[in-house]
GROMACS .gro file of C-alpha atoms in nm:
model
  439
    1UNK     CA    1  -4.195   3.298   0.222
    2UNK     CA    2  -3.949   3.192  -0.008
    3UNK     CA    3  -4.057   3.262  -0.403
    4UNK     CA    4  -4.092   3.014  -0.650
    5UNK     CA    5  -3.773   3.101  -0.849
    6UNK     CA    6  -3.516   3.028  -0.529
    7UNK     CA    7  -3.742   2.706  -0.417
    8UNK     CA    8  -3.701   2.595  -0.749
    9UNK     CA    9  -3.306   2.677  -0.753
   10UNK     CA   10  -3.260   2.519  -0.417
   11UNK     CA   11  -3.436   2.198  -0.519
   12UNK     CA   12  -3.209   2.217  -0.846
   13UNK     CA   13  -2.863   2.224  -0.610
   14UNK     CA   14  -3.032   1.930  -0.383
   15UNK     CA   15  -3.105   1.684  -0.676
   16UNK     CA   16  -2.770   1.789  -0.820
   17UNK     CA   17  -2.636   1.742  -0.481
   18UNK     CA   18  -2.798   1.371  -0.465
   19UNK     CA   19  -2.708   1.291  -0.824
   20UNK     CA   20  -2.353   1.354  -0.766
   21UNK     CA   21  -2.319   1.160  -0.415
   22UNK     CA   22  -2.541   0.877  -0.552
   23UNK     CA   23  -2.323   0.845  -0.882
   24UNK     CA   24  -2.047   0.580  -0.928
   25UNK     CA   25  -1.876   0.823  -1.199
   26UNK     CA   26  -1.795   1.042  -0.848
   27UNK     CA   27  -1.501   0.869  -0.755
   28UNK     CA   28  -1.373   0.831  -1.149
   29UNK     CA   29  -1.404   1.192  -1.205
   30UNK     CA   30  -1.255   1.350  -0.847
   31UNK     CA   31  -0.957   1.110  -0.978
   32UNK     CA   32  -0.932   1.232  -1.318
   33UNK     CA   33  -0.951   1.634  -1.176
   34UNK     CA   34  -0.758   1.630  -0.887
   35UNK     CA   35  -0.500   1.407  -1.129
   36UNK     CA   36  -0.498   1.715  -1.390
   37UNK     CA   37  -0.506   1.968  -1.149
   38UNK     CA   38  -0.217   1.822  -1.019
   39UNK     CA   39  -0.016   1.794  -1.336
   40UNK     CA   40  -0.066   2.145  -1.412
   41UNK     CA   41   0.047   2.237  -1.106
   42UNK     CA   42   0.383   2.055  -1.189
   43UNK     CA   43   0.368   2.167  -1.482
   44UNK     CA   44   0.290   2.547  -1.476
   45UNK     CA   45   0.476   2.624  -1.131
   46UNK     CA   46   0.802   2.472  -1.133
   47UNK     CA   47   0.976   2.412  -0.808
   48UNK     CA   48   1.312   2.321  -0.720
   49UNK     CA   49   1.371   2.037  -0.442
   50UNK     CA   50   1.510   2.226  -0.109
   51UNK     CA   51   1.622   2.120   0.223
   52UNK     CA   52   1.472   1.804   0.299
   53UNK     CA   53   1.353   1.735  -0.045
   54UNK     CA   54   1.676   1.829  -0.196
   55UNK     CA   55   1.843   1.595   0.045
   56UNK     CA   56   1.636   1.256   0.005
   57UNK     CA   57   1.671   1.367  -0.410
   58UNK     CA   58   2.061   1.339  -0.338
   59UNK     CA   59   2.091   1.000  -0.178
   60UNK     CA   60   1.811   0.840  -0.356
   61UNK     CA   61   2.062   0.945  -0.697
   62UNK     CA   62   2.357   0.757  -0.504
   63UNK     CA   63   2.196   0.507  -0.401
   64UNK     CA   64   2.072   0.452  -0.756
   65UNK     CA   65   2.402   0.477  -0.870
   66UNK     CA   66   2.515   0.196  -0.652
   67UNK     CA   67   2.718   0.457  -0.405
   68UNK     CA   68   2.480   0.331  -0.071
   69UNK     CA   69   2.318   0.547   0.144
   70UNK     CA   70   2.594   0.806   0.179
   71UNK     CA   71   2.646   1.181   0.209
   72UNK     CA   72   2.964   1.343   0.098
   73UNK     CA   73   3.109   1.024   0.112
   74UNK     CA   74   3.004   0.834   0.450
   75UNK     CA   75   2.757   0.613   0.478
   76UNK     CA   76   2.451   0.751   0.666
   77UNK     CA   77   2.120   0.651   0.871
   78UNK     CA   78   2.068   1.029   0.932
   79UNK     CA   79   1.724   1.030   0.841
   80UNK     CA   80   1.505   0.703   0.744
   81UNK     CA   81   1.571   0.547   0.447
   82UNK     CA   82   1.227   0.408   0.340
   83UNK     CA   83   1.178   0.756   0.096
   84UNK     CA   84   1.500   0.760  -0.061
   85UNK     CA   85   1.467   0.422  -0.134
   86UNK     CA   86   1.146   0.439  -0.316
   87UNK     CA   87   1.297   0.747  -0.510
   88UNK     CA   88   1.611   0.527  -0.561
   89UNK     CA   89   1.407   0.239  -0.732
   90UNK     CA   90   1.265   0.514  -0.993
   91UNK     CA   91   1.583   0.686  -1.071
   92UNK     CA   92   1.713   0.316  -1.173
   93UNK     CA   93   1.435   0.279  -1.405
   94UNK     CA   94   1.387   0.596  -1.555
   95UNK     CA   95   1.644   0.832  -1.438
   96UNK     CA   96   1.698   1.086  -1.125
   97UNK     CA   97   1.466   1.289  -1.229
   98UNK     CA   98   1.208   1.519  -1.032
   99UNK     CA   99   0.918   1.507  -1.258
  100UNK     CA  100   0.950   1.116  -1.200
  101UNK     CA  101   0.888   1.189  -0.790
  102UNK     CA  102   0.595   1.452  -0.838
  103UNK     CA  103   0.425   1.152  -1.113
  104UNK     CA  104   0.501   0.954  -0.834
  105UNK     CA  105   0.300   1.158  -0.528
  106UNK     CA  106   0.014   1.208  -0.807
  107UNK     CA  107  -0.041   0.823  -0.846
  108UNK     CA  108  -0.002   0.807  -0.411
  109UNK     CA  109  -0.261   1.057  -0.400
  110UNK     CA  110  -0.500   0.858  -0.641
  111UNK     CA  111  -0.448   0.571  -0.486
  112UNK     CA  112  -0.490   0.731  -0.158
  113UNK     CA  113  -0.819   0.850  -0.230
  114UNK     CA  114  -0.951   0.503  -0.372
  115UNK     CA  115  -0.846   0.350  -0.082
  116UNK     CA  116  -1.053   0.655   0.173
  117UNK     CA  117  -1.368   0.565  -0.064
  118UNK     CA  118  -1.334   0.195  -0.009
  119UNK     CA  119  -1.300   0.207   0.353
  120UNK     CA  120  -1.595   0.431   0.409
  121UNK     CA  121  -1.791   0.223   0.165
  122UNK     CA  122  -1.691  -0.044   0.319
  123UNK     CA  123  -1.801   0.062   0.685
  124UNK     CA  124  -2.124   0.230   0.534
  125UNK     CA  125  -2.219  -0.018   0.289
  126UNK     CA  126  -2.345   0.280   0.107
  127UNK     CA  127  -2.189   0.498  -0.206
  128UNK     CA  128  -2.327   0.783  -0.109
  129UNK     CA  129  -2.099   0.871   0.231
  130UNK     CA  130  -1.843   0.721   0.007
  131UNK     CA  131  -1.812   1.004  -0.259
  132UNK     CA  132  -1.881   1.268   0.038
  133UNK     CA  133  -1.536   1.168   0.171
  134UNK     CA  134  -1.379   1.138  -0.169
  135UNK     CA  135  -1.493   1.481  -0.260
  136UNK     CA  136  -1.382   1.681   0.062
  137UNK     CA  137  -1.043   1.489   0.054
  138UNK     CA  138  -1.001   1.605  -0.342
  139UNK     CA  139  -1.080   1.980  -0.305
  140UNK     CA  140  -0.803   1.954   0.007
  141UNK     CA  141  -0.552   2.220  -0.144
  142UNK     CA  142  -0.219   2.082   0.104
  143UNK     CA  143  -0.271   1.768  -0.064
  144UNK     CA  144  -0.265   1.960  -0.419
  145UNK     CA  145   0.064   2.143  -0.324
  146UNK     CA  146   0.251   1.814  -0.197
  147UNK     CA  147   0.266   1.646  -0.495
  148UNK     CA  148   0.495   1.928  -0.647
  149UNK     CA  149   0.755   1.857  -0.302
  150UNK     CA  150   1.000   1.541  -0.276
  151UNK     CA  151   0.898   1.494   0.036
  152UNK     CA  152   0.763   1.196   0.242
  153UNK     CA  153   0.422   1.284   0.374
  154UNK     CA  154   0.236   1.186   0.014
  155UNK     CA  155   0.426   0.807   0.036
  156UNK     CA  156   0.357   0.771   0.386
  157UNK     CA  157  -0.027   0.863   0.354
  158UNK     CA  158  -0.038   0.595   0.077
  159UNK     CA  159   0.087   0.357   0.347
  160UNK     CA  160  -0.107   0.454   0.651
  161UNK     CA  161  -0.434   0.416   0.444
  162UNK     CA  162  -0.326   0.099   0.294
  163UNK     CA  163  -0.262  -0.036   0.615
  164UNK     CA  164  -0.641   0.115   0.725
  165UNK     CA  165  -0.790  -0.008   0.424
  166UNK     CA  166  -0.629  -0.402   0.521
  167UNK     CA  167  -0.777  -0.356   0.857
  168UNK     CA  168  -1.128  -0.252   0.721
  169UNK     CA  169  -1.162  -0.449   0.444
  170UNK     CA  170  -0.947  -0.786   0.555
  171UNK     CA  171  -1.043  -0.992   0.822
  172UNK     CA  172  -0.779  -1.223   1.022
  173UNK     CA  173  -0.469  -1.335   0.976
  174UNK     CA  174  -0.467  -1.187   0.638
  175UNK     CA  175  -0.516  -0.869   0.769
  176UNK     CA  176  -0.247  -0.922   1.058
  177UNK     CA  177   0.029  -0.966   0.743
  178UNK     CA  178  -0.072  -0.723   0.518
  179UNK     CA  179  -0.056  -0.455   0.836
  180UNK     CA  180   0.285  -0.587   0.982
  181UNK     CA  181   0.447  -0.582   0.629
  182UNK     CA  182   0.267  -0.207   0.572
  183UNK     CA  183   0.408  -0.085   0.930
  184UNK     CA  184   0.749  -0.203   0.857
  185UNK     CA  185   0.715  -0.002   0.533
  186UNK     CA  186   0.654   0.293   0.734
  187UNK     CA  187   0.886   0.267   0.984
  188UNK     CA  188   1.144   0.283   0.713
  189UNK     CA  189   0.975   0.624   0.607
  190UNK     CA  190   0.891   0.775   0.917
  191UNK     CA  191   1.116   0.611   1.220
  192UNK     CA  192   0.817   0.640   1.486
  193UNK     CA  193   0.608   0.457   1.342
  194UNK     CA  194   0.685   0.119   1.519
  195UNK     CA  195   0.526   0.347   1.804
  196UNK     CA  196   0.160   0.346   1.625
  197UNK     CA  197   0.239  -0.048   1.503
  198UNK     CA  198   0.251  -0.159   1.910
  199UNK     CA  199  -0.030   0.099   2.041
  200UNK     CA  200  -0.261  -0.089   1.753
  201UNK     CA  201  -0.147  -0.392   1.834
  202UNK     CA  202  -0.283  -0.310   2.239
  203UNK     CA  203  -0.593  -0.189   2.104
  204UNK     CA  204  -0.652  -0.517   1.855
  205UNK     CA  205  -0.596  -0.709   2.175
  206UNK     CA  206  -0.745  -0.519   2.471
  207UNK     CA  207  -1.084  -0.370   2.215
  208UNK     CA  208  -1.081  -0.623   1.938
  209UNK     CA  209  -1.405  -0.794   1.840
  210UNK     CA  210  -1.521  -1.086   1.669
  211UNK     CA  211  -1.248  -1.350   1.836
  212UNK     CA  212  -1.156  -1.453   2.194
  213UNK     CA  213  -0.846  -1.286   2.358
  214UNK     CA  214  -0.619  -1.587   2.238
  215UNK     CA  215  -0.623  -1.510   1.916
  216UNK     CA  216  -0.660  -1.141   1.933
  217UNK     CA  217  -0.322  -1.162   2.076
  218UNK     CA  218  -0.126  -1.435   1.854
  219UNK     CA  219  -0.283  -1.170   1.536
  220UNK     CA  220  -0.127  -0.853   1.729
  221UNK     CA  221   0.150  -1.011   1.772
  222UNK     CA  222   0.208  -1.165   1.404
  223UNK     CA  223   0.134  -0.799   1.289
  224UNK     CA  224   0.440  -0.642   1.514
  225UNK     CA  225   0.672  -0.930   1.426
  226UNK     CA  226   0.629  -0.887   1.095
  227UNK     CA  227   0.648  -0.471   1.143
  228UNK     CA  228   1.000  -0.536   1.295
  229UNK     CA  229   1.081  -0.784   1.053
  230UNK     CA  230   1.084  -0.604   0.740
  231UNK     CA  231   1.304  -0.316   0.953
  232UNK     CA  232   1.552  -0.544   1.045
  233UNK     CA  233   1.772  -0.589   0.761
  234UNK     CA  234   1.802  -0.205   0.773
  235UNK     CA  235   1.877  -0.229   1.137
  236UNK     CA  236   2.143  -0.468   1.064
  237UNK     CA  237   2.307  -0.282   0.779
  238UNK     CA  238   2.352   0.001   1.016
  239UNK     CA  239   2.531  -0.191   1.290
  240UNK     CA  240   2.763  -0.343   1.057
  241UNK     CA  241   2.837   0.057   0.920
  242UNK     CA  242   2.825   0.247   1.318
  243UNK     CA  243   2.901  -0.062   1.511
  244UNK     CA  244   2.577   0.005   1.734
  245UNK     CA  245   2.252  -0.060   1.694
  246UNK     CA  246   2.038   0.174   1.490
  247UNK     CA  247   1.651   0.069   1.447
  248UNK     CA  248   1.602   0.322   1.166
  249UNK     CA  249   1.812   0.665   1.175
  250UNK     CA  250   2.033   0.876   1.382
  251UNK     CA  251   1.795   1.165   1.395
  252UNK     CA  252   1.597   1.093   1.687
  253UNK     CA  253   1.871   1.270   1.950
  254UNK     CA  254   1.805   1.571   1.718
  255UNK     CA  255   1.468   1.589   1.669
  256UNK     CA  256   1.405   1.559   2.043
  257UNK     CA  257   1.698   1.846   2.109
  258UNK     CA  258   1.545   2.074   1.852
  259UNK     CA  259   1.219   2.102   2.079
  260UNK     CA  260   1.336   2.058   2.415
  261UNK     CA  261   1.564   2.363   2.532
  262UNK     CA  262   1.530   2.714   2.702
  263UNK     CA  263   1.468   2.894   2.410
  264UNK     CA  264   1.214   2.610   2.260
  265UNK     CA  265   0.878   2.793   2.119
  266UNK     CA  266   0.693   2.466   2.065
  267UNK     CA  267   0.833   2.351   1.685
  268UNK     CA  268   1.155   2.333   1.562
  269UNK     CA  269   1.404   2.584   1.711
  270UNK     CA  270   1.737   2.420   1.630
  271UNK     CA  271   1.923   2.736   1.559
  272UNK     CA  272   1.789   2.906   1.884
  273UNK     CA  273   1.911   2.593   2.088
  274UNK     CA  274   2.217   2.667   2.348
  275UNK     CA  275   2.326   2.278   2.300
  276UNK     CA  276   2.349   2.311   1.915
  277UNK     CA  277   2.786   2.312   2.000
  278UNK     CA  278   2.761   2.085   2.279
  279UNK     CA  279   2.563   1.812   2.071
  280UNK     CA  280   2.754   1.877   1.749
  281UNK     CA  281   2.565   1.755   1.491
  282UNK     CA  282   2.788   1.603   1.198
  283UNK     CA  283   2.759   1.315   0.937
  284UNK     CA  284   3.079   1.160   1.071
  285UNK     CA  285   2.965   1.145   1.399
  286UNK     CA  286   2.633   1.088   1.381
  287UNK     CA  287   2.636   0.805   1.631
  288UNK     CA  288   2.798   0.997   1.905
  289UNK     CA  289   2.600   1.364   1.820
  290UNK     CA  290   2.287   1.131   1.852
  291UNK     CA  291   2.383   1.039   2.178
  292UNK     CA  292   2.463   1.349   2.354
  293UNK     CA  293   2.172   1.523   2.208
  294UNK     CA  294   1.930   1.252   2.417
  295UNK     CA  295   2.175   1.313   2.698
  296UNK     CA  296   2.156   1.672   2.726
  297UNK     CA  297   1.798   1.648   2.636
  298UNK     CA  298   1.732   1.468   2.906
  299UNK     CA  299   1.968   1.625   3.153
  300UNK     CA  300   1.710   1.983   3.078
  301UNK     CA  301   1.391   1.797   3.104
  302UNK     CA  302   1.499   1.675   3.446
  303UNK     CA  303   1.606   1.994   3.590
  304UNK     CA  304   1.339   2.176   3.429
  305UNK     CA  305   1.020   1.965   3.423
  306UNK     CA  306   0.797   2.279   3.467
  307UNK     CA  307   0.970   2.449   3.175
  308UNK     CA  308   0.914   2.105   2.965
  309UNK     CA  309   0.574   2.134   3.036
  310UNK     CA  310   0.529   2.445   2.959
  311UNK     CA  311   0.601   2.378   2.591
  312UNK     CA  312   0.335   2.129   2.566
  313UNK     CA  313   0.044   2.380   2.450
  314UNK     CA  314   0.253   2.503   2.204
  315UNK     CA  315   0.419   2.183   2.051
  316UNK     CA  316   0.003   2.119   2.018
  317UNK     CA  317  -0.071   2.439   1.894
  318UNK     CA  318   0.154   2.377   1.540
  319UNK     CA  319   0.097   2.047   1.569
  320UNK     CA  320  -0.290   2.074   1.532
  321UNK     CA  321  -0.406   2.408   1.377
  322UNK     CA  322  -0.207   2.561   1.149
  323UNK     CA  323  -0.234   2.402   0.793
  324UNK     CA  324  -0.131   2.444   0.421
  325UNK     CA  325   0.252   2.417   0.493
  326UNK     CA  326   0.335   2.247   0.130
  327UNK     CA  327   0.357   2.665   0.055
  328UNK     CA  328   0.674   2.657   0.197
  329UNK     CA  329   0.810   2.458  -0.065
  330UNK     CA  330   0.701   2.704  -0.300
  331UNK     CA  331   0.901   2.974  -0.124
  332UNK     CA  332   1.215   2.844  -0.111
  333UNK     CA  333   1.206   2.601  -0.463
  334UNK     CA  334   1.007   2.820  -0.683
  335UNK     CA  335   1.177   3.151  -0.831
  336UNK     CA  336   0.894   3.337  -0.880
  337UNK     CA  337   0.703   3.288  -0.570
  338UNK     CA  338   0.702   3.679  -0.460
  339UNK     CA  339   0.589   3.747  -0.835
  340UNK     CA  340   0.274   3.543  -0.753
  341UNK     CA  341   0.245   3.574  -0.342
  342UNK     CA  342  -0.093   3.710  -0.349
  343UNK     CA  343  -0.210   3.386  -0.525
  344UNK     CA  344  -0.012   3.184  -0.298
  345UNK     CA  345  -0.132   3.340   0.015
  346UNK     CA  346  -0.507   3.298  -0.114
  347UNK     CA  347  -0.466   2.960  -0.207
  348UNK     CA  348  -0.315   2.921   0.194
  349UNK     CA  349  -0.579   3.071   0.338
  350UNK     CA  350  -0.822   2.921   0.150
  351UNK     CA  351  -0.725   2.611   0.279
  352UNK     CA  352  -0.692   2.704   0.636
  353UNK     CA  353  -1.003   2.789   0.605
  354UNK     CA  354  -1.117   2.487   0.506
  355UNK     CA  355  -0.872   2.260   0.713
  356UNK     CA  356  -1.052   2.497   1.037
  357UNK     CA  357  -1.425   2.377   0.917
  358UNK     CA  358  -1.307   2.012   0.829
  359UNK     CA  359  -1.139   1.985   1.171
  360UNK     CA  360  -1.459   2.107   1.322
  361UNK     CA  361  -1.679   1.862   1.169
  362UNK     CA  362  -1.446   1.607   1.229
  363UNK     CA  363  -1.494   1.639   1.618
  364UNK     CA  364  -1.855   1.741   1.626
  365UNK     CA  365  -1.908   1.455   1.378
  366UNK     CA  366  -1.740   1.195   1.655
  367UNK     CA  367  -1.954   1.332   1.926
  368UNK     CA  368  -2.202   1.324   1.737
  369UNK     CA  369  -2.170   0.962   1.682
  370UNK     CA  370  -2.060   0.881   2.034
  371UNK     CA  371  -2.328   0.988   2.192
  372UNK     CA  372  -2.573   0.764   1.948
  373UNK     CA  373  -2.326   0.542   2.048
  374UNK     CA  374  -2.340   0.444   1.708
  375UNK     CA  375  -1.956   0.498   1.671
  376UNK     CA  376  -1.907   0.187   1.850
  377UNK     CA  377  -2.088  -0.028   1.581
  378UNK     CA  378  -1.902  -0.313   1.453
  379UNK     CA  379  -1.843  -0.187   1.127
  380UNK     CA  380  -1.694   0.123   1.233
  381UNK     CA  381  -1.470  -0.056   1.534
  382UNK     CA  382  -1.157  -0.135   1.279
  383UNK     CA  383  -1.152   0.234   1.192
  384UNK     CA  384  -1.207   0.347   1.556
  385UNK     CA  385  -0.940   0.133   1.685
  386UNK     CA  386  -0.693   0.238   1.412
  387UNK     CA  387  -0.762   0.594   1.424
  388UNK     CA  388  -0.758   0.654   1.801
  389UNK     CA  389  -0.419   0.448   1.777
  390UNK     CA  390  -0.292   0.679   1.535
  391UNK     CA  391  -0.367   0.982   1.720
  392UNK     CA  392  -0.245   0.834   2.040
  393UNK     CA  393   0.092   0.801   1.902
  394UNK     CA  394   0.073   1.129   1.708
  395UNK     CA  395   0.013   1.286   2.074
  396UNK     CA  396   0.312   1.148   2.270
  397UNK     CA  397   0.525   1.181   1.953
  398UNK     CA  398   0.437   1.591   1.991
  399UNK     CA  399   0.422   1.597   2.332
  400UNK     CA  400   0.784   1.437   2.311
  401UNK     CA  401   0.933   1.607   2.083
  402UNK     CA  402   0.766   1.897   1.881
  403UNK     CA  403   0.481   2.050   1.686
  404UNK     CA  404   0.514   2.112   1.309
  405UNK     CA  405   0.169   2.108   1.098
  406UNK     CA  406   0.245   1.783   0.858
  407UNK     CA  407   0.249   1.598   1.161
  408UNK     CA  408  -0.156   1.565   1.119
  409UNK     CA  409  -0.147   1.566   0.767
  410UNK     CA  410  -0.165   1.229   0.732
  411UNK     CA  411  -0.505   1.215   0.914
  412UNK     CA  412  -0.652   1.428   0.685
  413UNK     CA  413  -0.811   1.130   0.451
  414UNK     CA  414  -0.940   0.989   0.825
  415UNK     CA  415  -1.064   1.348   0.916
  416UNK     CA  416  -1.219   1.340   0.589
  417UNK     CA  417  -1.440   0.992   0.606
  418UNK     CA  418  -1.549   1.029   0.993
  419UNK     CA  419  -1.737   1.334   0.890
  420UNK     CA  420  -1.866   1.168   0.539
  421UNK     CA  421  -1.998   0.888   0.796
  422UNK     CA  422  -2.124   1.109   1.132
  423UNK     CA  423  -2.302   1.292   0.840
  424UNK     CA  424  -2.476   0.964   0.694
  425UNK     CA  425  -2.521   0.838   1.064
  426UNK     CA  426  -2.748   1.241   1.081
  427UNK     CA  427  -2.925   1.153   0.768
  428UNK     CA  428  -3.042   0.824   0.842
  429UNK     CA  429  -3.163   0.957   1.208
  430UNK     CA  430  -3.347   1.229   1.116
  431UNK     CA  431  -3.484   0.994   0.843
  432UNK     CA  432  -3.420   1.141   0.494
  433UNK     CA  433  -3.139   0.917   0.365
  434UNK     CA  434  -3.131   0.924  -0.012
  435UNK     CA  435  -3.314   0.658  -0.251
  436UNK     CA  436  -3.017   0.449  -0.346
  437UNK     CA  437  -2.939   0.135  -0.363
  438UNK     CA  438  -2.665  -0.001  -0.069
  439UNK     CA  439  -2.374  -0.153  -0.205
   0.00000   0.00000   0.00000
């Protein structure tokens, strides 16, 4: 029998518990902390753009300066051009400057997290699942550590729950506009994304609700015009510079190579790669080192479909489980990493930890659901639809080409409100639902 003292403490952490989830201050103050947590982070731990982040720093600084989208003095489609851009548009109103980009990914992340508590608010017409999903997405300590790094994952979250939040919250051809113009967006920052744009657009049309099939289809396909639309000047520029026709960048030969060879482990093994002469990768050439790297590709997949396959576990394997990889950042930008590794390394495993239970909940929270078949409610259908697209396309893109962990991070904020609303869909079976009012 448990004594009066820990009853008493226990009923202290559940009205706490309930006071917090029932508050509206919740959402206020996980903004405020995870926004001054953040800044100290900046602040304290200083870290130098590398690699990728020291490369879309570069261009966005010439291309603020009126030079294009260059690298040592050729124009370029290398890698997308949404992020630079963005950066660009800063460093002409305020300056190239880092701490400008990290202010930026702190006000992505804030809005990010407004946005996850509206759409499960939304869907839930209750606060309370709300602030669950704001909380776990605030204490997520990847999130913390990419808002430090110049890199493109905190933008393109921004924009993928944007786009969520039109098709949640929006209704018809509103909705259809917002999402084409937010998918063209990300295109520009992440190249596959016109991949996710037309799987949505199948699911809208073949597992919409609410409309007949006529106009299920005329909204898809608004949404993917206007997704190809805003990518289209871009696509233009760059066959007026190559003299070939370039959707986005001139990666995509590459990034398929870099997972797709004998020595392949699953992520990226471009230095292990046999083709890496063959293919040649250059700026100058960036057209024809595109091609050949798709060729040669290609040419290995054929003769070696087993092999190919073979890869597919682990391609899935970094893809899925291993988290936390904003640390690497750290290593490489920040001098006195080693000084502080044991910190570091907690922090990491901390949030594996933590990335391992959310993941968990995530899928027994969908079962869970499912088989109430309460997941299928028409609330909940926008989200369904746009998160099983999403993770359709995140599938073929790793089955494709390669597993790296920030490839789910993105779904993280999703991750985070299916469990805040499987675990309202519990409470309100087993009856003992908090006393609040819905919204």
């Amino acid at each position: 029998m448990k004594s009066a003292s820990s009853a008493a403490g226990e009923s202290v952490l559940v009205a706490g518990f309930r006071s917090v989830l029932t508050s509206w201050l919740t959402l206020p103050l996980c903004i405020v902390v995870g926004v001054l947590a953040r800044f100290a982070l900046i602040i304290l731990i200083p870290v130098d753009p590398v690699s990728d982040a020291d490369w879309y720093f570069h261009r966005a600084g010439e291309l603020a300066a009126g030079l294009g989208y260059q690298e040592d003095g050729l124009f370029t489609a290398y890698w997308p051009v949404g992020y630079p851009a963005f950066l660009a548009g800063l460093f002409k109103v305020f300056g190239p400057s880092v701490l400008v980009a990290q202010i930026a990914n702190v006000a992505f992340w804030a809005a990010t997290l407004f946005l996850l508590h509206d759409i499960v608010r939304r869907i839930s017409a209750r606060i309370e699942p709300a602030n669950l999903a704001a909380i776990t997405y605030s204490v997520y300590l990847n999130a913390v550590g990419y808002s430090a790094l110049l890199l493109t994952e905190t933008l393109f979250t921004f924009l993928l729950l944007l786009c969520c939040w039109a098709a949640v919250a929006r209704r018809g051809w509103g909705s259809a506009v917002i999402c084409g113009v937010v998918l063209g967006l990300m295109t520009l920052v992440k190249a596959q994304t016109w991949l996710f744009g037309l799987a949505w657009a199948g699911a809208i049309v073949f597992l919409g609700i609410g409309v007949d099939l006529k106009q299920r289809i005329a909204r898809a396909a608004l949404m993917v015009v206007l997704m190809f639309a805003v990518v289209l000047p871009w696509s233009l520029r760059n066959l007026e510079v190559f003299g070939s026709f370039v959707l986005v960048s001139t990666n995509g030969g590459i990034s398929f190579a870099v997972g797709n060879h004998p020595n392949g482990d699953g992520k990226d093994a471009w230095e292990s790669s046999p083709y890496r002469e063959q293919i040649g990768k250059s700026v100058a050439d960036q057209i024809g080192s595109d091609r050949r790297a798709k060729e040669i590709t290609w040419r290995w997949i054929r003769q070696n479909p087993i092999d190919f396959l073979k890869l597919a576990p682990s391609k899935f394997y970094w893809a899925i489980l291993p988290d936390g990889e904003s640390e690497w950042g750290f290593q490489e930008g920040y001098p006195d990493y080693e000084r502080h590794r044991v910190a570091f390394r907690t922090a990491r495993w901390a949030n594996q930890l933590f990335y391992f239970a959310l993941l968990g909940a995530t899928l027994g929270g969908i079962v869970w659901m499912a088989l109430r078949r309460d997941i299928w409610a028409t609330s909940k259908r926008p989200l369904l639809l746009f998160s099983a697209a999403y993770l359709a396309t995140f599938a073929a893109v790793t089955f494709v080409f390669n597993g790296q962990s920030r490839y789910h991070y993105p779904m993280v904020p999703l991750m985070c409100g299916w469990v805040a609303l499987a675990w309202w869909s519990w409470r309100s079976r087993i009856g003992r639902g908090f006393q609040a009012e819905p919204v």
